[in-house]
Short mmCIF file of C-alpha atoms and ligand atoms in Angstrom, two decimals:
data_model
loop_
_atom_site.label_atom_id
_atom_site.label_comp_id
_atom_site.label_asym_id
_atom_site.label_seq_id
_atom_site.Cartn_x
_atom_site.Cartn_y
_atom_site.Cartn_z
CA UNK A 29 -8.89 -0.14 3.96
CA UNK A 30 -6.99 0.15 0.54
CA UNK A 31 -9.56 -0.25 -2.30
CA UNK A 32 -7.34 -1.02 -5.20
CA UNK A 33 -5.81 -4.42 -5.14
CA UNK A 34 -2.60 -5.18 -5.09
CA UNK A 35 -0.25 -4.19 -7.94
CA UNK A 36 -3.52 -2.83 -9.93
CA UNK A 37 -4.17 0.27 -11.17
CA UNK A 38 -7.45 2.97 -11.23
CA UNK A 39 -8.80 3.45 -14.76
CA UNK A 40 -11.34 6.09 -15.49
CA UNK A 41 -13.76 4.00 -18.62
CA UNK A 42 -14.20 0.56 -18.65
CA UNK A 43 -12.10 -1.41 -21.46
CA UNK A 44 -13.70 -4.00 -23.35
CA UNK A 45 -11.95 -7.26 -23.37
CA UNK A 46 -12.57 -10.61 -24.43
CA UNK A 47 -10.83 -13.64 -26.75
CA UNK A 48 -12.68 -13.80 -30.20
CA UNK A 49 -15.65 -12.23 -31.75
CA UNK A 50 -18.87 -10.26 -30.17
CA UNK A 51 -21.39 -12.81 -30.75
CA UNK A 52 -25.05 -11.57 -31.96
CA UNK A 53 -27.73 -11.25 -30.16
CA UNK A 54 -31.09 -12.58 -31.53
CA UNK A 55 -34.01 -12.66 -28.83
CA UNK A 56 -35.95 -15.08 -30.91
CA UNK A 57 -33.13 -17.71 -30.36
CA UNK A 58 -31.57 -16.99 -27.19
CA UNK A 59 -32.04 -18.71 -24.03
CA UNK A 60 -30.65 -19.06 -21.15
CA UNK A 61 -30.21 -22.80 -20.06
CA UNK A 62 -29.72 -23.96 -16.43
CA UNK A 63 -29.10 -27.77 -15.95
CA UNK A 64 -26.96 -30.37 -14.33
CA UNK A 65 -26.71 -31.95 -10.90
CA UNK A 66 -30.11 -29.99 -9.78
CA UNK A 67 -34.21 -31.03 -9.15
CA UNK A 68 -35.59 -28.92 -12.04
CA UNK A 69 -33.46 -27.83 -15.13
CA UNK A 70 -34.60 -24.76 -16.77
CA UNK A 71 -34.23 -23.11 -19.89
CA UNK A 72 -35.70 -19.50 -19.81
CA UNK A 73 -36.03 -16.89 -22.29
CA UNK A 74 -34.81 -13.31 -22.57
CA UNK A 75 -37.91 -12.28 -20.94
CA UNK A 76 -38.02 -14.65 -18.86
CA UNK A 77 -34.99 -13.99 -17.20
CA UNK A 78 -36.49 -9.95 -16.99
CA UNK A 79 -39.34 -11.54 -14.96
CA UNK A 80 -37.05 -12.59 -12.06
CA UNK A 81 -36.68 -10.75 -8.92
CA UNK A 82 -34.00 -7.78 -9.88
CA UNK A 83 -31.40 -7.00 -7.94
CA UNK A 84 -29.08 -3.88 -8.40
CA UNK A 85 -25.46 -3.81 -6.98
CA UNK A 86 -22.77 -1.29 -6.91
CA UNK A 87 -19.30 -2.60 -7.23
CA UNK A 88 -15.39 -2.43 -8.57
CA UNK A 89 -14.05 -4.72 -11.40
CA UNK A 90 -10.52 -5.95 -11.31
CA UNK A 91 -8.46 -7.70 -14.34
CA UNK A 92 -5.82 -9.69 -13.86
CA UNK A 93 -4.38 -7.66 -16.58
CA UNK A 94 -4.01 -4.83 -13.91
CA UNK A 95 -6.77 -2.20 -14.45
CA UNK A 96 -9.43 -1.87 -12.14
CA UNK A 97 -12.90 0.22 -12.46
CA UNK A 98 -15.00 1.65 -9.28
CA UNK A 99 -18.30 1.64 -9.11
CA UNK A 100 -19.87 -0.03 -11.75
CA UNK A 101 -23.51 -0.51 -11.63
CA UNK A 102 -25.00 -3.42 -12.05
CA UNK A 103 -28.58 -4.86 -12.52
CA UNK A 104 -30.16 -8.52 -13.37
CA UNK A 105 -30.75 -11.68 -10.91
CA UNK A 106 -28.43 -12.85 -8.59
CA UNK A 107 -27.04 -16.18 -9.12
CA UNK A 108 -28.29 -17.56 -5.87
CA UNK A 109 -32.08 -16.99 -6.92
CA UNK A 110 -31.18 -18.51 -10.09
CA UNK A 111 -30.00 -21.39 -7.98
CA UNK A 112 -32.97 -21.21 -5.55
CA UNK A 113 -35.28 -21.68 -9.36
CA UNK A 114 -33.33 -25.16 -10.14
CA UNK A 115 -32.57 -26.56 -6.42
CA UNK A 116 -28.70 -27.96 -6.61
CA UNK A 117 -28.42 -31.35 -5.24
CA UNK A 118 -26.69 -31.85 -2.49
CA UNK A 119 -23.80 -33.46 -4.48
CA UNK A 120 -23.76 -29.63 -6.42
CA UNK A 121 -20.26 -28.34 -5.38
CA UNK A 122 -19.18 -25.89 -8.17
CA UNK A 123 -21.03 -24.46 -11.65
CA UNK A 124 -19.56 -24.10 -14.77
CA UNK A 125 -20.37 -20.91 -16.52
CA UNK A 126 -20.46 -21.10 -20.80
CA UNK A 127 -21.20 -18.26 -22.88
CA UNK A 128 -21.70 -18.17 -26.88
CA UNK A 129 -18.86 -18.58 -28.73
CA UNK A 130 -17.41 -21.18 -26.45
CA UNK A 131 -15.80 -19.52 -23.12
CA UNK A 132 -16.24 -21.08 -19.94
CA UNK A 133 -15.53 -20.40 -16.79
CA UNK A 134 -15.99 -22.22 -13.16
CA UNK A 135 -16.25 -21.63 -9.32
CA UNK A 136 -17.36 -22.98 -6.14
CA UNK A 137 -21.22 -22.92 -5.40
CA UNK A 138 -19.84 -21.01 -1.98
CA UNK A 139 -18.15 -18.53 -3.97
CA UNK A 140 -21.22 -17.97 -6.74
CA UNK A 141 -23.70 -17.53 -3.76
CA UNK A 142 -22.52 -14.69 -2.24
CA UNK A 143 -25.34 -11.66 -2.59
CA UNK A 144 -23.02 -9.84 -4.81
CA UNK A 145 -22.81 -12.39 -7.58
CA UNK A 146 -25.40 -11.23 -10.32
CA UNK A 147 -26.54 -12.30 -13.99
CA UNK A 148 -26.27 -8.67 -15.19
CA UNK A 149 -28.27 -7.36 -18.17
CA UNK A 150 -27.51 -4.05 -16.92
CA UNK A 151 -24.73 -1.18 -16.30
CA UNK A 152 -25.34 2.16 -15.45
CA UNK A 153 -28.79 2.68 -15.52
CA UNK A 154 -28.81 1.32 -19.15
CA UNK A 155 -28.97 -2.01 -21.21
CA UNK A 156 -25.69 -3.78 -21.00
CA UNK A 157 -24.19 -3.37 -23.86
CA UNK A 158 -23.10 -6.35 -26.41
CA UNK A 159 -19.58 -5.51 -26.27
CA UNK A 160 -19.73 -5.67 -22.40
CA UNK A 161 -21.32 -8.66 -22.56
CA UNK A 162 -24.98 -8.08 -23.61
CA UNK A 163 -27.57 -9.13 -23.49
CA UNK A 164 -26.36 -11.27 -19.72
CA UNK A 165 -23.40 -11.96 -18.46
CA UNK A 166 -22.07 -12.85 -15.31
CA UNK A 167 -20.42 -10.76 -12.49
CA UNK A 168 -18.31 -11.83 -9.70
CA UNK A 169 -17.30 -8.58 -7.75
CA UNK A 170 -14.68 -10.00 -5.21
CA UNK A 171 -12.95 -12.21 -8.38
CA UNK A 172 -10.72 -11.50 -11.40
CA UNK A 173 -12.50 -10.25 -14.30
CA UNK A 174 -11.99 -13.39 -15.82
CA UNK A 175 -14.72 -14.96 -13.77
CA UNK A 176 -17.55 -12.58 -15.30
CA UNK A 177 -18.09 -14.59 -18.29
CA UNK A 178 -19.68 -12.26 -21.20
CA UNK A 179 -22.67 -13.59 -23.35
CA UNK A 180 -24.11 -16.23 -20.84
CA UNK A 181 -26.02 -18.95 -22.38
CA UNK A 182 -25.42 -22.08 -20.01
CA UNK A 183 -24.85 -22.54 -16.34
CA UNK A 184 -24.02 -26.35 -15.29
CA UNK A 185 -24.02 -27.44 -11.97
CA UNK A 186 -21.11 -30.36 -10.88
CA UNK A 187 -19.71 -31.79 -8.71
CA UNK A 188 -15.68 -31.86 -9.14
CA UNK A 189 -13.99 -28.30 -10.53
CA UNK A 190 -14.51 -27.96 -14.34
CA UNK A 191 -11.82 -26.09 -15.41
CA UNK A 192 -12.64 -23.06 -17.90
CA UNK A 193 -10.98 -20.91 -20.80
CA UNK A 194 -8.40 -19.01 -18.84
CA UNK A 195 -8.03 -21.86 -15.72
CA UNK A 196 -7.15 -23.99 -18.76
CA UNK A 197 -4.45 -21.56 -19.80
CA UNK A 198 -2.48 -20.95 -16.83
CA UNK A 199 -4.96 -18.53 -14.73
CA UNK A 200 -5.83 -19.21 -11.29
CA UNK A 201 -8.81 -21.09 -10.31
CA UNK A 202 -9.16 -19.11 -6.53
CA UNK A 203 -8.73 -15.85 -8.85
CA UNK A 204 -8.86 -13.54 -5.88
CA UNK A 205 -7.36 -10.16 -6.11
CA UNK A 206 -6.56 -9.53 -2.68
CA UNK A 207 -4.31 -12.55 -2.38
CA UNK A 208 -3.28 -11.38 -6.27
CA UNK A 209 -3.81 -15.03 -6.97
CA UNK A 210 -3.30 -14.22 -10.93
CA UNK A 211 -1.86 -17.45 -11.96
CA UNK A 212 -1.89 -21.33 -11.34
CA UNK A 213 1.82 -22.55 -10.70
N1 LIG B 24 -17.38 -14.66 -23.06
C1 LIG B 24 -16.29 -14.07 -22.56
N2 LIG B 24 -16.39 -13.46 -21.36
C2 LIG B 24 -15.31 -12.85 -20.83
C3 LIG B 24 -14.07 -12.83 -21.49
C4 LIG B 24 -13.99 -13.48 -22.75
O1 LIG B 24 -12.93 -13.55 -23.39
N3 LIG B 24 -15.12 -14.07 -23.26
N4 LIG B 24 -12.99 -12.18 -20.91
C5 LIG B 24 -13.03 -11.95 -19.44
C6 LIG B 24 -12.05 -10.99 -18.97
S1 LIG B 24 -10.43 -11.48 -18.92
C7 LIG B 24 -12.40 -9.75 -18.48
S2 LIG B 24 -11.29 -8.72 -17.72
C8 LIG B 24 -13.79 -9.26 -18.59
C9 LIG B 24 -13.83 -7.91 -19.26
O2 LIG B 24 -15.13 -7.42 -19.28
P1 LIG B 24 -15.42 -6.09 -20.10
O3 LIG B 24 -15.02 -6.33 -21.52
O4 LIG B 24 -16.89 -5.83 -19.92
O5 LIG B 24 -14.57 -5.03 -19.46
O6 LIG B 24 -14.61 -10.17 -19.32
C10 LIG B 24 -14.42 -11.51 -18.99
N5 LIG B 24 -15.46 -12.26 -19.60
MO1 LIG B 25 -9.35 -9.83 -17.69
#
């Protein structure tokens, strides 16, 4: 099977991109806060969030821009453990995603579940980096790169679609590369 997308093309590095400024990172103030429609809201440090089971995950990264990285190496706690910590209610159908400085993005609990969808705090064997999204963001392999919201502070659970930054601004919601759903008609 083909393993570039349609209509993208292989680069070598990994570009940073992202609307506005790197926001700082201070580990006294950060947290990480999950809340909603679920049983047990929780707000976790830095350190906390090192305490959870770690998963590591190799995968590609495509942006709807049209460059696309192999084998990327990812490591943090995958979203459906972070889930599994706050128990959705059953009226839970999608999560909104917000990261400092204001982006947001949304998807379907079915889509977020999936194995392969990790908070990240790191690439390559090394601390993610700030400008790649440091010190956690989100990644969501089988999506757009717009989906793996940088500089996660906030997940809410909901139950109708939320739309985010780029969904807002003419971007597809599905976001999937295969069907090269880029943009919302
Ligand atoms: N907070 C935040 N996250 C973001 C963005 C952004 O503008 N702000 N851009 C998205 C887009 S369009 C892409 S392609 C990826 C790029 O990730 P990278 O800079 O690590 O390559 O980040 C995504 N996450
Ligand atoms: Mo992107």
């Amino acid at each position: 099977m083909e393993r570039l997308p349609p209509n993208q093309r292989l680069t070598e590095d990994f570009p940073v991109l992202h609307f506005g400024a790197v926001p700082v990172f201070d580990k006294e103030t950060w947290d990480f806060r999950i809340e909603g429609l679920v049983e047990n809201p929780v707000t976790l440090s830095y350190d906390g969030v090192l305490a959870l089971e770690k998963t590591a995950q190799v995968s590609d990264f495509h942006c709807v821009v049209g460059w696309s990285r192999f084998d990327l190496k990812w490591e943090g706690v995958r979203f459906s453990d972070v889930a599994k910590l706050v128990g959705p209610k059953t009226s839970a159908r999608f999560a909104t995603i917000e990261a400092d400085g204001g982006y947001t993005t949304s998807l379907p609990l079915v889509d977020l579940m999936e194995p392969d969808v990790l908070f990240a705090y790191s690439l390559d064997d090394k601390p993610l980096e700030v400008a790649h999204g440091g010190p956690l963001r989100l990644v969501v392999p089988k999506k757009y790169g717009y989906k793996s919201a940088k500089w996660v502070r906030r997940v809410v659970f909901t139950e109708e679609l939320v739309p985010g930054f780029w969904e807002e601004r003419g971007y597809s919601s599905g976001a999937d590369p295969w069907k090269e759903e880029r943009y919302s008609y």
